[in-house]
Amino acid sequence: MKIQVCTILHAAFALASLASADATKPSFPDMQGQLVADQLDARTVAVIAARYTANFDEQGARFAPFLGATNSKQHELRMRLASATIGEQAIEVVRDAGATLVAGKASFERGLVDEVYELSADTIEQTFVVEKHPGAGDLRLRVDIDTQLEPRVEGAGYAFRDADGEGASFGAAAVRNADGSLTSVPSRLVEGGVEIIVPQGLLDAASYPLVIDPVVSALAIDNGASIATEADAAYDLSTNTWTVVYQVQAGAGNGDVYCRIYNASTMALRASRIIDASLEDWTNPKIANSRAGSRNLVVATRDSAFAAAAIVGRFVYPVNNDVGPVGLISTGSMDCYNADIGGSSGTSSAGAQFCVAYSRSFSDFRVDVVAKRLSLNGTAVGAESVVSGGTDQFNERPAVSNVHDGSGWAIAFERMGWDASGPFCNQVWGSQVSLAGAVLGPVAVSMLAADRANDHDTASVCVLPRVGPNMRWFVGYTRRVASNPDVELVSLDGLAIRARSSAHAVRAASAALFEAQPSLAFAGGSSIALAFTSTTAAGVGARIIYMRVPIVTSGILAGSFGTANNTTYVSPLGEACVQPTVASRLENGATGNADFLVAWTVQGLLDIRGVLFRAL
């Protein structure tokens, strides 16, 4: 088998200085999504890309971000392979090697271990190639990093940042097998750089050359002049691709929808596609994947001056980067809006379905949440299901689990509280919809007697694979206490609530934080991935936090939340970031690495950004 070992350097720069009336964007003019590399002489390679410049020569690699024409800050990192050892023996390293450009890679031939940089518009992928088995013992690679930025540990990797959070991040190191799976290897910050350790057992099992390669990527999904918001993402296993869908405001009352398809191994952009660019108003796009049939379905609300608001959809086929025709999902003359969609991770096309849930306005005194199941060609499967409805009920903003658990989907939604004294706060409720369309529930997820005065909203939901008679599902929502939001987490077994906690509690945070807008996904085993916004009481711009939360599986605490791990700020300090979404490749039938894509809106710039985590 061929084995690769990997780490990555990526831009993670705060751009708060651009979030003003100045329309300058953090990319070189006319360079969005592009890269130009040139062999200046026999030993020097120069690169200019959308998000950075780089130079490779006898001194090593120099990396500098582009922060916009009006930004006076300059950050630079110089790095090169300084030493290598096998066991207690030193391996000769040619420190003054020149750089050559071949097939989009800047390479230094340093002896037994070569240093190679793979280039893309938004990231530099730092790799090390071991030409043959180096001998007995562990292989240790020392990378010198010269910068004025301060080193710090971040998640499974590390970063170099200034006091404002600007700088660059590195992913953790791993051995990449021939099938693309990863096995983590130790890497750590040392004085003046980073050390990577490849254990002897992995060296003995490898075929050669053995390569050190990436595990984390940063994405500027839409970093141009458009007003981009409302991102959502899905993974397709057969093509190993991520698709990100988002809304672009083309004018007053004219929302368009775009999508971008990325290679999941390299996070290189494969294709950009327009879902809608008509004069109609398309808003709130959502996406889900069916493993069978290898397709994504994008749904959105379509508003028109000539008809009721309706739910529409288009298939996106990552096999050939194509899109299908627009299909009408909701029917009738009543307004339908705020759709979400769940897909399927099963391998059989016969039972593969999508579940689309949305609000339907019957009257001024009644709004229902309904669900419609669709086949792989977009036709309705059975009758429409009323998830929650009735006179004097206002059920809105449904969230559907990204996939079903083998038997059905979980749906969470908001309901305005109403009793004899009139309306009171929003509450979060939940239901289940089976593959046959049967509805189980609804159940009050957040309606606590002591919480009557506090609004609960922006719900998200995910399921774990079914191992017993009941669905294991989890709901996250924003709980607003005296206008101070917190993210609350609820664990359910069937319709029974098993545990209640908060994002603040599971990561044992001590600072006073305002947290909101959770997004959940299955994280493998018995754990969930959680992304949300967080800001301090002092009013610092909201940042996106990502973490994994383990679920207790046995004993009297079964179903409760453990202490979170891998807690990471994925957006830089100084940017106001909102509307996070998290998607997991494990939800779509993949095995091995628990890769997660987190995407969000930069509020001041109205850009879409993202980060891919390869959790090892």
Coordinates of C-alpha atoms in Angstrom, one line a residue:
M1 CA 0.0 0.0 0.0
K2 CA 1.1 3.6 -0.6
I3 CA 1.2 5.7 2.5
Q4 CA 1.2 9.5 2.7
V5 CA 1.8 11.7 5.8
C6 CA 0.4 15.2 5.9
T7 CA 0.0 18.8 7.2
I8 CA -1.2 22.0 5.7
L9 CA -0.7 25.8 6.0
H10 CA -3.7 27.9 5.2
A11 CA -4.8 31.5 5.4
A12 CA -6.9 32.4 8.4
F13 CA -6.8 36.2 8.5
A14 CA -9.0 38.7 10.2
L15 CA -10.4 41.3 7.8
A16 CA -12.1 43.6 10.1
S17 CA -10.4 46.7 8.7
L18 CA -12.2 46.0 5.4
A19 CA -15.7 45.8 6.9
S20 CA -16.6 49.4 6.3
A21 CA -17.8 51.6 3.5
D22 CA -14.7 50.6 1.6
A23 CA -15.8 47.9 -0.9
T24 CA -12.2 46.6 -1.3
K25 CA -12.3 42.8 -0.9
P26 CA -9.5 40.6 0.5
S27 CA -8.3 39.2 -2.8
F28 CA -6.1 40.6 -5.5
P29 CA -8.0 42.4 -8.3
D30 CA -9.3 39.9 -10.9
M31 CA -7.7 37.0 -9.0
Q32 CA -10.6 35.4 -7.2
G33 CA -10.2 31.7 -7.4
Q34 CA -7.0 32.1 -9.5
L35 CA -3.3 31.5 -9.1
V36 CA -0.3 32.4 -11.2
A37 CA 3.1 30.7 -10.5
D38 CA 6.3 31.3 -12.4
Q39 CA 9.9 29.9 -12.4
L40 CA 11.8 33.2 -12.2
D41 CA 15.2 31.6 -12.5
A42 CA 16.7 28.1 -12.0
R43 CA 16.3 28.3 -8.2
T44 CA 13.3 30.7 -7.6
V45 CA 9.6 30.3 -7.9
A46 CA 7.1 33.2 -7.4
V47 CA 3.4 32.9 -6.8
I48 CA 0.5 35.4 -6.7
A49 CA -2.9 34.0 -5.7
A50 CA -6.3 35.4 -4.6
R51 CA -5.4 35.3 -0.9
Y52 CA -1.6 35.4 -0.7
T53 CA 1.8 35.8 -2.3
A54 CA 4.6 33.3 -1.9
N55 CA 8.3 33.0 -2.9
F56 CA 10.4 29.9 -2.9
D57 CA 14.3 30.2 -3.1
E58 CA 17.5 29.1 -1.3
Q59 CA 16.1 30.7 1.9
G60 CA 13.1 28.4 1.9
A61 CA 9.4 29.3 1.5
R62 CA 8.0 32.8 2.2
F63 CA 4.2 33.1 2.7
A64 CA 2.4 36.5 3.0
P65 CA -1.4 37.0 3.0
F66 CA -3.2 39.7 1.0
L67 CA -5.5 41.6 3.3
G68 CA -6.8 44.2 0.9
A69 CA -5.5 47.3 -0.8
T70 CA -6.4 49.5 2.2
N71 CA -4.9 47.3 4.9
S72 CA -1.4 48.4 6.0
K73 CA -0.6 45.3 8.1
Q74 CA 2.1 43.0 6.8
H75 CA 2.4 39.4 8.0
E76 CA 5.0 37.0 6.7
L77 CA 6.1 33.5 7.5
R78 CA 9.4 32.0 6.4
M79 CA 9.7 28.2 6.7
R80 CA 11.9 25.4 5.6
L81 CA 12.8 21.9 6.5
A82 CA 15.7 22.4 8.9
S83 CA 16.6 18.8 10.1
A84 CA 15.6 15.2 9.9
T85 CA 16.5 12.3 12.1
I86 CA 15.8 8.6 12.1
G87 CA 16.2 7.2 15.6
E88 CA 19.3 8.9 17.0
Q89 CA 20.9 9.3 13.5
A90 CA 20.8 12.6 11.6
I91 CA 19.6 12.5 8.0
E92 CA 21.5 14.9 5.7
V93 CA 19.3 17.9 4.7
V94 CA 20.4 20.3 1.9
R95 CA 19.4 23.6 3.5
D96 CA 20.2 25.9 0.6
A97 CA 18.5 23.9 -2.2
G98 CA 16.7 26.0 -4.9
A99 CA 13.1 25.6 -5.8
T100 CA 11.6 24.2 -9.0
L101 CA 8.1 24.5 -10.3
V102 CA 6.5 21.3 -11.7
A103 CA 2.8 20.5 -12.1
G104 CA 1.6 23.2 -9.7
K105 CA 4.1 22.3 -7.0
A106 CA 7.2 24.2 -5.8
S107 CA 9.7 21.6 -4.8
F108 CA 13.0 21.6 -2.9
E109 CA 15.3 18.5 -3.3
R110 CA 16.8 18.3 0.1
G111 CA 18.1 14.7 0.0
L112 CA 16.3 11.7 1.4
V113 CA 13.4 14.0 2.4
D114 CA 12.2 16.5 -0.2
E115 CA 10.1 19.6 0.7
V116 CA 7.1 20.2 -1.6
Y117 CA 4.5 22.9 -1.6
E118 CA 1.3 22.2 -3.5
L119 CA -0.4 25.5 -4.6
S120 CA -4.0 26.6 -4.8
A121 CA -5.7 30.0 -4.8
D122 CA -6.5 30.0 -1.1
T123 CA -4.0 27.6 0.5
I124 CA -0.5 26.3 0.4
E125 CA -0.2 22.6 1.1
Q126 CA 3.1 21.9 2.7
T127 CA 4.3 18.3 2.1
F128 CA 7.5 16.3 2.7
V129 CA 8.4 13.4 0.5
V130 CA 10.5 10.5 1.9
E131 CA 12.1 8.8 -1.0
K132 CA 12.9 5.4 0.6
H133 CA 12.7 3.7 4.0
P134 CA 15.0 5.8 6.2
G135 CA 16.1 3.1 8.6
A136 CA 15.3 2.0 12.2
G137 CA 13.5 4.2 14.6
D138 CA 11.0 7.1 14.5
L139 CA 11.4 9.7 11.8
R140 CA 11.5 13.3 13.2
L141 CA 11.2 16.3 10.9
R142 CA 12.0 19.8 12.2
V143 CA 10.5 22.7 10.3
D144 CA 11.9 26.1 11.1
I145 CA 9.3 28.9 11.1
D146 CA 10.5 32.5 11.2
T147 CA 7.8 35.1 11.9
Q148 CA 6.8 37.9 14.3
L149 CA 3.5 36.2 15.0
E150 CA 2.9 34.3 18.3
P151 CA 2.6 30.5 18.1
R152 CA -0.4 28.8 19.7
V153 CA -2.2 25.5 19.8
E154 CA -5.5 25.5 18.0
G155 CA -7.7 22.4 17.9
A156 CA -5.7 19.4 16.6
G157 CA -3.2 21.8 14.9
Y158 CA -1.5 25.0 15.7
A159 CA -1.4 28.6 14.5
F160 CA 0.8 31.8 14.4
R161 CA -1.3 34.9 15.1
D162 CA -1.0 38.5 16.3
A163 CA -3.1 40.1 19.0
D164 CA -6.0 40.7 16.6
G165 CA -6.2 37.0 15.5
E166 CA -4.5 37.6 12.1
G167 CA -2.0 35.0 11.0
A168 CA -1.9 31.5 9.6
S169 CA -3.0 28.1 10.8
F170 CA -1.5 24.6 10.4
G171 CA -3.3 21.4 10.4
A172 CA -2.3 18.3 12.4
A173 CA -0.1 15.7 10.8
A174 CA -1.3 12.3 9.6
V175 CA -0.3 9.3 7.5
R176 CA -2.4 9.1 4.4
N177 CA -3.0 5.6 3.1
A178 CA -3.5 4.5 -0.5
D179 CA -7.3 4.6 0.0
G180 CA -7.2 8.2 1.2
S181 CA -7.8 7.4 4.8
L182 CA -5.6 9.1 7.5
T183 CA -3.8 7.9 10.5
S184 CA -2.7 10.6 12.9
V185 CA 1.0 11.1 13.7
P186 CA 2.3 13.5 16.5
S187 CA 3.2 17.0 15.6
R188 CA 4.0 19.8 18.1
L189 CA 5.2 23.3 18.5
V190 CA 8.9 23.6 19.4
E191 CA 11.1 26.6 19.9
G192 CA 11.3 28.4 16.5
G193 CA 9.1 25.9 14.6
V194 CA 7.3 22.6 14.4
E195 CA 8.3 19.0 14.8
I196 CA 6.5 16.1 13.1
I197 CA 7.1 12.5 14.3
V198 CA 6.4 9.4 12.1
P199 CA 6.5 6.3 14.2
Q200 CA 8.7 3.4 13.0
G201 CA 5.6 1.1 12.6
L202 CA 4.1 3.4 10.0
L203 CA 7.5 3.6 8.2
D204 CA 7.7 -0.1 8.1
A205 CA 4.2 -0.5 6.7
A206 CA 4.6 2.2 4.0
S207 CA 5.3 1.9 0.4
Y208 CA 7.6 4.7 -1.0
P209 CA 7.8 7.5 -1.6
L210 CA 6.1 8.4 1.6
V211 CA 4.6 11.9 1.6
I212 CA 3.7 14.4 4.3
D213 CA 0.4 16.1 3.2
P214 CA -2.7 18.1 4.4
V215 CA -5.6 17.6 6.9
V216 CA -7.2 21.1 7.1
S217 CA -8.2 23.6 4.5
A218 CA -9.6 27.1 4.6
L219 CA -12.1 28.2 1.9
A220 CA -13.0 31.6 0.6
I221 CA -16.3 30.3 -0.8
D222 CA -17.6 33.6 -2.1
N223 CA -15.2 36.4 -1.5
G224 CA -16.1 38.7 -4.3
A225 CA -18.2 41.9 -4.6
S226 CA -21.6 40.1 -4.3
I227 CA -23.7 40.1 -1.1
A228 CA -23.5 36.4 -0.1
T229 CA -25.3 34.9 2.9
E230 CA -27.1 31.7 4.1
A231 CA -24.6 28.9 3.4
D232 CA -25.4 25.2 3.6
A233 CA -23.3 22.2 2.7
A234 CA -23.5 18.5 1.8
Y235 CA -21.0 15.7 1.1
D236 CA -21.2 13.1 -1.7
L237 CA -19.4 9.8 -1.1
S238 CA -19.1 8.3 -4.6
T239 CA -17.4 11.5 -6.0
N240 CA -15.7 12.5 -2.7
T241 CA -17.0 16.1 -3.1
W242 CA -18.4 18.8 -0.9
T243 CA -21.1 21.1 -2.4
V244 CA -21.8 24.5 -0.7
V245 CA -24.9 26.4 -1.6
Y246 CA -25.6 30.0 -0.7
Q247 CA -27.8 33.0 -1.4
V248 CA -26.6 36.0 -3.4
Q249 CA -28.6 39.3 -3.3
A250 CA -28.8 40.5 -6.9
G251 CA -31.1 43.4 -6.0
A252 CA -34.0 44.5 -3.8
G253 CA -36.4 41.5 -3.8
N254 CA -34.1 39.5 -6.1
G255 CA -32.3 36.7 -4.3
D256 CA -30.2 34.3 -6.4
V257 CA -28.7 31.0 -5.4
Y258 CA -25.3 29.7 -6.3
C259 CA -23.3 26.5 -5.4
R260 CA -19.7 25.5 -5.5
I261 CA -18.4 22.0 -5.7
Y262 CA -15.0 21.1 -4.1
N263 CA -12.8 18.1 -4.3
A264 CA -12.8 16.7 -0.7
S265 CA -9.2 15.5 -0.8
T266 CA -7.6 18.7 -1.9
M267 CA -10.5 21.2 -1.4
A268 CA -9.7 22.5 -4.9
L269 CA -12.7 24.1 -6.6
R270 CA -14.2 21.7 -9.2
A271 CA -17.1 23.8 -10.4
S272 CA -19.3 26.8 -9.7
R273 CA -22.9 26.5 -10.7
I274 CA -25.9 28.9 -10.8
I275 CA -29.0 27.4 -9.2
D276 CA -31.1 30.5 -9.9
A277 CA -30.3 33.9 -11.5
S278 CA -33.8 34.8 -12.5
L279 CA -35.7 37.9 -11.6
E280 CA -37.7 35.9 -9.0
D281 CA -36.7 36.1 -5.4
W282 CA -35.0 32.8 -4.2
T283 CA -34.1 32.7 -0.5
N284 CA -33.0 30.4 2.3
P285 CA -31.3 27.7 0.2
K286 CA -30.7 24.3 1.8
I287 CA -29.0 21.2 0.4
A288 CA -28.9 17.5 1.2
N289 CA -27.3 14.4 -0.4
S290 CA -28.5 11.0 -1.4
R291 CA -25.6 8.5 -1.4
A292 CA -27.6 6.2 -3.8
G293 CA -27.7 8.0 -7.1
S294 CA -24.9 10.3 -6.1
R295 CA -26.9 13.5 -6.2
N296 CA -27.7 16.6 -4.1
L297 CA -31.0 18.4 -3.9
V298 CA -31.1 22.1 -3.3
V299 CA -34.4 23.6 -2.1
A300 CA -35.3 27.3 -1.6
T301 CA -38.3 29.6 -1.1
R302 CA -39.3 31.2 -4.4
D303 CA -41.3 34.4 -4.0
S304 CA -43.0 36.1 -7.0
A305 CA -45.3 39.0 -7.4
F306 CA -47.7 36.9 -9.5
A307 CA -48.1 33.8 -7.3
A308 CA -47.9 32.5 -3.7
A309 CA -44.5 31.8 -2.2
A310 CA -43.5 28.3 -3.1
I311 CA -40.8 25.7 -2.3
V312 CA -38.7 24.8 -5.4
G313 CA -35.7 22.6 -5.9
R314 CA -32.9 21.7 -8.3
F315 CA -30.7 18.6 -8.4
V316 CA -27.0 19.0 -8.5
Y317 CA -25.0 16.1 -9.9
P318 CA -21.4 16.1 -8.7
V319 CA -20.5 13.2 -11.0
N320 CA -20.5 15.7 -13.9
N321 CA -21.0 19.0 -12.1
D322 CA -24.3 19.4 -13.8
V323 CA -27.7 20.8 -12.5
G324 CA -31.2 19.6 -13.3
P325 CA -34.3 21.7 -14.1
V326 CA -36.3 23.6 -11.6
G327 CA -39.0 21.6 -9.9
L328 CA -42.0 22.7 -7.9
I329 CA -42.1 21.0 -4.5
S330 CA -45.0 22.7 -2.7
T331 CA -48.4 22.8 -4.3
G332 CA -51.6 24.9 -3.8
S333 CA -52.4 28.5 -3.4
M334 CA -51.1 29.0 0.1
D335 CA -47.7 30.6 0.9
C336 CA -45.0 28.1 1.7
Y337 CA -41.6 29.2 2.9
N338 CA -38.5 28.4 5.1
A339 CA -37.8 24.9 3.7
D340 CA -35.1 22.5 5.0
I341 CA -34.1 19.1 3.6
G342 CA -32.7 15.8 4.7
G343 CA -31.2 13.1 2.5
S344 CA -30.2 9.5 2.7
S345 CA -27.0 7.5 3.3
G346 CA -28.4 4.2 2.1
T347 CA -26.8 2.4 -0.8
S348 CA -30.1 1.1 -2.4
S349 CA -31.8 3.4 -4.9
A350 CA -35.1 1.6 -4.3
G351 CA -35.6 3.1 -0.9
A352 CA -33.6 6.3 -1.2
Q353 CA -35.6 9.5 -0.4
F354 CA -35.3 13.1 0.4
C355 CA -37.5 14.7 3.1
V356 CA -38.4 18.4 2.6
A357 CA -40.1 20.2 5.5
Y358 CA -41.5 23.7 5.2
S359 CA -44.0 26.1 6.7
R360 CA -47.4 26.5 5.1
S361 CA -49.6 29.5 5.9
F362 CA -53.2 28.5 6.1
S363 CA -54.5 31.8 7.6
D364 CA -53.6 34.6 9.9
F365 CA -54.2 32.2 12.8
R366 CA -52.6 29.0 11.5
V367 CA -49.2 28.1 10.1
D368 CA -48.4 24.4 9.8
V369 CA -45.1 22.5 9.3
V370 CA -45.5 19.9 6.6
A371 CA -43.1 17.4 5.1
K372 CA -42.9 15.9 1.6
R373 CA -40.8 12.9 0.7
L374 CA -39.2 12.9 -2.8
S375 CA -37.7 10.1 -4.9
L376 CA -34.3 10.4 -6.6
N377 CA -36.0 11.8 -9.7
G378 CA -37.9 14.5 -7.6
T379 CA -41.4 12.9 -7.7
A380 CA -43.5 12.8 -4.6
V381 CA -43.4 9.6 -2.5
G382 CA -46.8 9.1 -0.9
A383 CA -48.9 11.8 0.7
E384 CA -47.7 14.9 2.3
S385 CA -47.2 14.6 6.1
V386 CA -48.4 17.3 8.6
V387 CA -45.6 17.5 11.1
S388 CA -47.4 20.0 13.3
G389 CA -50.5 22.1 12.8
G390 CA -53.8 23.3 14.0
T391 CA -55.9 26.4 14.7
D392 CA -54.1 29.1 16.7
Q393 CA -50.7 27.4 16.1
F394 CA -47.8 29.1 14.4
N395 CA -45.2 26.5 13.4
E396 CA -42.2 27.9 11.5
R397 CA -38.6 27.5 10.5
P398 CA -38.3 23.7 10.5
A399 CA -34.9 22.0 10.6
V400 CA -34.4 18.5 9.2
S401 CA -31.6 16.1 10.1
N402 CA -29.1 15.9 7.2
V403 CA -29.9 12.2 6.7
H404 CA -32.4 9.7 8.2
D405 CA -31.3 7.1 10.8
G406 CA -32.4 4.1 8.7
S407 CA -36.0 4.5 9.7
G408 CA -36.8 8.2 9.5
W409 CA -35.8 11.9 9.8
A410 CA -35.9 14.1 12.9
I411 CA -37.5 17.6 12.5
A412 CA -37.2 20.5 14.9
F413 CA -39.3 23.7 14.5
E414 CA -40.4 26.8 16.3
R415 CA -43.9 27.3 17.6
M416 CA -45.2 30.5 19.1
G417 CA -46.6 29.8 22.5
W418 CA -50.3 30.4 22.8
D419 CA -52.8 29.9 25.6
A420 CA -56.0 31.5 27.0
S421 CA -54.1 34.7 27.9
G422 CA -52.7 35.1 24.4
P423 CA -49.3 34.6 22.7
F424 CA -46.1 34.2 24.6
C425 CA -42.5 33.2 23.8
N426 CA -41.3 31.0 20.9
Q427 CA -40.7 27.4 21.8
V428 CA -38.8 24.6 20.0
W429 CA -40.7 21.4 19.3
G430 CA -39.7 18.2 17.5
S431 CA -41.2 15.4 15.5
Q432 CA -40.1 12.3 13.6
V433 CA -41.1 11.4 10.0
S434 CA -40.7 7.8 9.0
L435 CA -39.7 6.6 5.5
A436 CA -43.3 5.7 5.0
G437 CA -44.4 9.2 5.9
A438 CA -45.8 8.5 9.4
V439 CA -45.4 11.3 12.0
L440 CA -44.3 10.6 15.6
G441 CA -44.8 13.6 17.8
P442 CA -44.6 16.5 18.2
V443 CA -42.9 16.8 21.5
A444 CA -42.1 20.0 23.3
V445 CA -38.3 20.2 23.3
S446 CA -37.8 23.5 25.0
M447 CA -41.2 24.3 26.6
L448 CA -40.3 24.4 30.3
A449 CA -42.6 26.1 32.8
A450 CA -39.8 28.2 34.2
D451 CA -38.8 29.2 30.7
R452 CA -42.1 30.7 29.6
A453 CA -40.8 34.2 29.2
N454 CA -37.7 33.3 27.2
D455 CA -37.7 32.9 23.4
H456 CA -36.2 29.7 21.9
D457 CA -35.3 29.8 18.2
T458 CA -32.8 28.9 15.4
A459 CA -33.1 25.2 16.0
S460 CA -30.9 22.5 14.4
V461 CA -31.2 18.7 14.6
C462 CA -29.1 15.6 13.9
V463 CA -29.5 11.8 14.4
L464 CA -27.2 9.0 15.3
P465 CA -27.4 5.7 13.5
R466 CA -30.2 3.6 14.9
V467 CA -29.1 0.7 17.2
G468 CA -32.4 0.1 19.1
P469 CA -36.1 0.5 18.7
N470 CA -36.0 4.3 19.1
M471 CA -34.5 7.2 17.2
R472 CA -31.5 8.8 19.0
W473 CA -31.7 12.5 18.1
F474 CA -30.3 15.8 19.3
V475 CA -31.7 19.3 19.1
G476 CA -29.7 22.5 19.5
Y477 CA -31.4 25.9 19.7
T478 CA -30.8 29.5 20.9
R479 CA -32.3 30.2 24.3
R480 CA -32.7 33.9 24.8
V481 CA -32.7 34.9 28.5
A482 CA -33.2 38.6 29.1
S483 CA -31.8 39.2 25.5
N484 CA -28.6 37.2 26.4
P485 CA -28.6 34.2 24.1
D486 CA -27.2 30.8 25.0
V487 CA -27.0 27.6 22.9
E488 CA -29.0 24.8 24.6
L489 CA -28.6 21.1 23.7
V490 CA -31.3 18.5 24.2
S491 CA -30.8 14.7 23.8
L492 CA -33.9 12.6 23.0
D493 CA -34.6 8.9 22.8
G494 CA -37.8 8.4 20.8
L495 CA -40.0 11.2 22.2
A496 CA -38.4 11.1 25.7
I497 CA -36.0 13.8 26.6
R498 CA -32.9 12.2 28.1
A499 CA -30.6 15.1 28.9
R500 CA -30.3 18.9 28.7
S501 CA -27.1 21.0 28.6
S502 CA -25.6 24.0 26.9
A503 CA -22.6 24.7 24.6
H504 CA -21.2 26.8 27.5
A505 CA -21.4 23.9 29.9
V506 CA -20.1 21.1 27.7
R507 CA -16.8 23.0 27.1
A508 CA -16.6 24.3 30.7
A509 CA -16.3 27.9 29.5
S510 CA -15.6 30.4 32.2
A511 CA -16.0 33.7 30.3
A512 CA -19.3 35.4 30.0
L513 CA -20.4 34.7 26.4
F514 CA -23.4 35.3 24.2
E515 CA -23.9 32.2 22.0
A516 CA -26.5 31.5 19.3
Q517 CA -27.3 29.9 15.9
P518 CA -26.3 26.3 16.5
S519 CA -25.8 23.8 13.7
L520 CA -25.5 20.1 14.5
A521 CA -24.1 17.0 12.6
F522 CA -23.3 13.4 13.3
A523 CA -19.6 13.2 14.3
G524 CA -19.0 9.4 14.3
G525 CA -19.4 6.9 17.0
S526 CA -21.5 8.4 19.8
S527 CA -20.7 12.1 19.3
I528 CA -22.1 15.2 17.5
A529 CA -20.4 18.1 15.8
L530 CA -21.6 21.6 16.9
A531 CA -20.9 25.0 15.3
F532 CA -22.3 28.2 16.7
T533 CA -21.7 32.0 17.1
S534 CA -20.0 33.3 20.2
T535 CA -19.4 36.8 21.4
T536 CA -18.5 38.4 24.7
A537 CA -20.7 40.7 26.7
A538 CA -18.2 43.5 25.8
G539 CA -19.6 43.3 22.2
V540 CA -16.7 41.9 20.3
G541 CA -17.7 40.7 16.9
A542 CA -19.2 37.2 16.9
R543 CA -16.9 34.4 16.1
I544 CA -17.7 30.8 14.9
I545 CA -16.8 28.0 17.3
Y546 CA -16.6 24.4 16.3
M547 CA -16.4 21.4 18.7
R548 CA -17.2 17.8 19.0
V549 CA -19.5 16.7 21.9
P550 CA -19.4 13.0 23.1
I551 CA -22.6 11.3 24.1
V552 CA -22.7 9.0 27.1
T553 CA -23.9 5.6 25.9
S554 CA -24.4 3.5 29.0
G555 CA -25.5 3.6 32.6
I556 CA -28.0 6.0 34.2
L557 CA -26.4 8.9 32.3
A558 CA -26.9 7.3 28.9
G559 CA -27.9 10.0 26.3
S560 CA -26.3 12.8 28.3
F561 CA -23.6 15.1 27.0
G562 CA -19.9 14.7 27.9
T563 CA -17.2 17.3 27.9
A564 CA -16.5 18.7 24.5
N565 CA -13.2 18.2 22.7
N566 CA -11.5 19.8 19.7
T567 CA -13.0 23.2 20.6
T568 CA -11.8 25.6 17.9
Y569 CA -12.4 29.2 16.9
V570 CA -12.7 28.8 13.2
S571 CA -13.2 32.4 12.3
P572 CA -10.6 35.1 13.1
L573 CA -11.0 37.7 15.8
G574 CA -12.4 41.0 14.6
E575 CA -14.9 39.7 12.0
A576 CA -18.6 39.6 12.8
C577 CA -19.5 36.0 11.7
V578 CA -23.0 34.6 11.6
Q579 CA -25.2 31.8 10.2
P580 CA -22.8 28.9 10.7
T581 CA -23.5 25.5 9.2
V582 CA -21.7 22.2 9.8
A583 CA -21.8 19.0 7.6
S584 CA -20.1 15.7 8.2
R585 CA -18.9 13.1 5.6
L586 CA -19.8 10.3 8.1
E587 CA -23.5 11.2 7.8
N588 CA -23.4 10.1 4.1
G589 CA -22.1 6.6 4.7
A590 CA -18.4 7.3 4.7
T591 CA -16.0 5.5 7.1
G592 CA -12.6 6.4 8.4
N593 CA -12.0 10.1 8.9
A594 CA -14.7 12.2 10.5
D595 CA -14.3 15.2 8.1
F596 CA -16.4 18.3 8.8
L597 CA -17.1 21.3 6.7
V598 CA -18.0 24.5 8.6
A599 CA -19.3 27.4 6.5
W600 CA -20.5 30.9 7.6
T601 CA -21.3 34.4 6.6
V602 CA -18.9 37.3 7.3
Q603 CA -21.5 39.9 8.3
G604 CA -19.6 43.1 7.5
L605 CA -18.2 41.9 4.2
L606 CA -21.2 39.7 3.3
D607 CA -18.8 36.9 2.2
I608 CA -19.1 33.2 2.6
R609 CA -16.1 31.5 4.3
G610 CA -15.4 27.9 5.3
V611 CA -13.0 25.5 7.0
L612 CA -12.6 21.8 6.4
F613 CA -11.6 19.8 9.5
R614 CA -10.2 16.3 9.0
A615 CA -10.7 14.8 12.4
L616 CA -8.3 11.9 12.9

